[in-house]
Amino acid sequence: MDNVPTTNETKGNPESMTNKILETGAAATQNFAPPKRVCAHLNAFHAYANDPSRCVESNHYCAHLNDEVRQCLLYD
């Protein structure tokens, strides 16, 4: 978390103390080097826009930009 700017242009409220504490706890128990801001992993299935009967599995690795916005890397 040491390489994150203290301000950004993201809409919404600043990140809460609860989220900061949770990220610190995650960082103490997990090694996410080099993307140290990643604090959540989600696994989901997404339907194709042109064929809703088909889907693809996707892994999301997310970081908090603030309490309302998450920025995620998606791998399928």
Coordinates of N, CA and C in Angstrom, one line a residue:
M1 N 0.8 -1.2 0.0 CA 0.0 0.0 0.0 C 0.9 1.3 0.0
D2 N 2.2 1.1 0.1 CA 3.0 2.2 0.1 C 3.2 2.9 -1.2
N3 N 2.8 2.3 -2.3 CA 3.0 2.9 -3.6 C 1.7 3.5 -4.2
V4 N 0.7 3.7 -3.4 CA -0.6 4.2 -3.8 C -0.7 5.7 -3.5
P5 N -1.1 6.5 -4.5 CA -1.2 8.0 -4.2 C -2.2 8.2 -3.1
T6 N -2.0 9.3 -2.4 CA -3.0 9.6 -1.3 C -4.3 10.2 -1.9
T7 N -4.2 10.7 -3.1 CA -5.5 11.3 -3.7 C -5.6 10.7 -5.1
N8 N -6.8 10.7 -5.6 CA -7.0 10.3 -7.0 C -8.3 11.0 -7.4
E9 N -8.6 10.9 -8.7 CA -9.8 11.6 -9.3 C -11.0 10.7 -9.3
T10 N -11.0 9.6 -8.6 CA -12.2 8.7 -8.6 C -13.3 9.3 -7.8
K11 N -14.5 9.2 -8.4 CA -15.8 9.7 -7.8 C -16.1 8.9 -6.6
G12 N -16.7 9.5 -5.6 CA -17.2 8.7 -4.4 C -16.4 9.2 -3.2
N13 N -16.8 8.6 -2.0 CA -16.2 8.9 -0.8 C -14.8 8.3 -0.7
P14 N -13.9 8.9 0.2 CA -12.6 8.3 0.4 C -12.7 6.9 1.0
E15 N -11.7 6.1 0.9 CA -11.7 4.7 1.4 C -11.8 4.8 3.0
S16 N -12.7 4.0 3.5 CA -13.0 4.0 5.0 C -11.8 3.3 5.7
M17 N -11.8 3.6 7.0 CA -10.8 3.0 7.9 C -11.0 1.5 7.9
T18 N -12.2 1.0 7.9 CA -12.5 -0.4 7.9 C -11.8 -1.1 6.7
N19 N -12.0 -0.5 5.5 CA -11.3 -1.1 4.3 C -9.8 -1.0 4.4
K20 N -9.3 0.0 5.0 CA -7.8 0.2 5.1 C -7.3 -0.9 6.1
I21 N -8.0 -1.2 7.2 CA -7.6 -2.2 8.2 C -7.7 -3.6 7.5
L22 N -8.8 -3.8 6.8 CA -8.9 -5.1 6.1 C -7.8 -5.4 5.1
E23 N -7.4 -4.3 4.4 CA -6.3 -4.5 3.4 C -5.0 -4.7 4.1
T24 N -4.8 -4.1 5.2 CA -3.6 -4.3 6.0 C -3.5 -5.7 6.5
G25 N -4.7 -6.2 7.0 CA -4.7 -7.6 7.5 C -4.5 -8.6 6.3
A26 N -5.0 -8.3 5.2 CA -4.8 -9.2 4.0 C -3.3 -9.2 3.6
A27 N -2.7 -8.0 3.6 CA -1.3 -7.9 3.2 C -0.4 -8.6 4.2
A28 N -0.8 -8.7 5.5 CA 0.0 -9.4 6.5 C 0.0 -10.9 6.3
T29 N -1.1 -11.4 5.8 CA -1.3 -12.9 5.7 C -1.1 -13.4 4.3
Q30 N -1.0 -12.5 3.3 CA -0.9 -13.0 1.9 C 0.1 -12.2 1.1
N31 N 0.8 -12.8 0.2 CA 1.8 -12.1 -0.6 C 1.2 -11.9 -2.0
F32 N 0.9 -10.6 -2.4 CA 0.4 -10.3 -3.7 C 1.4 -9.5 -4.5
A33 N 2.7 -9.7 -4.2 CA 3.7 -9.0 -5.0 C 3.7 -9.4 -6.4
P34 N 3.8 -8.6 -7.4 CA 4.0 -7.1 -7.3 C 2.7 -6.3 -7.1
P35 N 1.5 -6.8 -7.5 CA 0.4 -5.9 -7.3 C -0.2 -5.8 -5.9
K36 N 0.5 -5.1 -5.0 CA 0.2 -5.1 -3.6 C -1.1 -4.6 -3.2
R37 N -1.7 -3.8 -4.1 CA -3.1 -3.2 -3.8 C -4.2 -4.2 -4.0
V38 N -3.9 -5.4 -4.6 CA -5.0 -6.3 -4.8 C -5.4 -6.9 -3.5
C39 N -6.7 -6.8 -3.1 CA -7.2 -7.2 -1.8 C -8.3 -8.2 -1.9
A40 N -8.8 -8.5 -3.1 CA -9.9 -9.4 -3.2 C -9.8 -10.2 -4.5
H41 N -10.2 -11.5 -4.4 CA -10.3 -12.3 -5.6 C -11.7 -12.8 -5.7
L42 N -12.3 -12.6 -6.9 CA -13.6 -13.1 -7.2 C -13.6 -14.0 -8.4
N43 N -14.4 -15.0 -8.3 CA -14.6 -15.9 -9.5 C -16.0 -15.8 -9.9
A44 N -16.2 -15.6 -11.2 CA -17.6 -15.4 -11.7 C -17.7 -16.0 -13.1
F45 N -19.0 -16.2 -13.5 CA -19.3 -16.6 -14.9 C -20.0 -15.5 -15.6
H46 N -19.6 -15.1 -16.8 CA -20.2 -14.0 -17.5 C -20.8 -14.6 -18.8
A47 N -22.0 -14.1 -19.1 CA -22.7 -14.5 -20.4 C -22.1 -13.7 -21.5
Y48 N -22.1 -14.3 -22.7 CA -21.7 -13.6 -23.9 C -22.9 -12.7 -24.3
A49 N -22.5 -11.5 -24.7 CA -23.5 -10.5 -25.0 C -24.4 -10.9 -26.2
N50 N -23.8 -11.5 -27.2 CA -24.5 -11.9 -28.4 C -25.1 -13.3 -28.3
D51 N -24.8 -14.1 -27.2 CA -25.3 -15.4 -27.1 C -25.4 -15.7 -25.6
P52 N -26.5 -15.3 -24.9 CA -26.6 -15.5 -23.5 C -26.6 -16.9 -23.0
S53 N -26.8 -17.9 -23.9 CA -26.7 -19.3 -23.5 C -25.3 -19.8 -23.3
R54 N -24.3 -19.0 -23.7 CA -22.9 -19.3 -23.5 C -22.3 -18.5 -22.4
C55 N -21.4 -19.0 -21.7 CA -20.7 -18.2 -20.6 C -19.2 -18.5 -20.6
V56 N -18.5 -17.7 -19.9 CA -17.1 -17.9 -19.7 C -16.7 -17.6 -18.3
E57 N -15.9 -18.4 -17.7 CA -15.4 -18.3 -16.3 C -14.4 -17.2 -16.3
S58 N -14.4 -16.3 -15.3 CA -13.4 -15.2 -15.2 C -13.0 -15.0 -13.7
N59 N -11.7 -14.8 -13.6 CA -11.2 -14.5 -12.2 C -10.9 -13.0 -12.2
H60 N -11.4 -12.4 -11.1 CA -11.2 -10.9 -10.9 C -10.3 -10.7 -9.7
Y61 N -9.3 -9.9 -9.9 CA -8.3 -9.5 -8.8 C -8.5 -8.0 -8.6
C62 N -9.1 -7.6 -7.5 CA -9.5 -6.2 -7.3 C -8.8 -5.5 -6.2
A63 N -8.8 -4.2 -6.4 CA -8.2 -3.2 -5.4 C -9.3 -2.1 -5.1
H64 N -9.3 -1.6 -3.9 CA -10.2 -0.5 -3.6 C -9.6 0.8 -4.1
L65 N -10.3 1.6 -4.9 CA -9.9 2.9 -5.2 C -10.5 3.9 -4.1
N66 N -11.7 3.5 -3.7 CA -12.4 4.2 -2.5 C -13.5 3.3 -2.1
D67 N -14.4 3.7 -1.2 CA -15.4 2.8 -0.7 C -16.4 2.4 -1.7
E68 N -16.6 3.1 -2.8 CA -17.6 2.9 -3.8 C -17.1 2.3 -5.1
V69 N -15.8 2.3 -5.3 CA -15.2 1.9 -6.6 C -14.1 0.9 -6.4
R70 N -14.2 -0.2 -7.1 CA -13.2 -1.2 -7.1 C -12.6 -1.3 -8.5
Q71 N -11.3 -1.4 -8.6 CA -10.6 -1.6 -9.9 C -10.1 -3.0 -10.0
C72 N -10.5 -3.7 -11.0 CA -10.2 -5.2 -11.1 C -9.4 -5.5 -12.4
L73 N -8.5 -6.5 -12.2 CA -7.9 -7.2 -13.4 C -8.7 -8.4 -13.6
L74 N -9.1 -8.7 -14.8 CA -9.9 -9.9 -15.2 C -9.1 -10.8 -16.0
Y75 N -9.1 -12.1 -15.6 CA -8.5 -13.2 -16.4 C -9.5 -14.2 -16.7
D76 N -9.6 -14.6 -17.9 CA -10.5 -15.7 -18.3 C -9.8 -16.9 -18.8

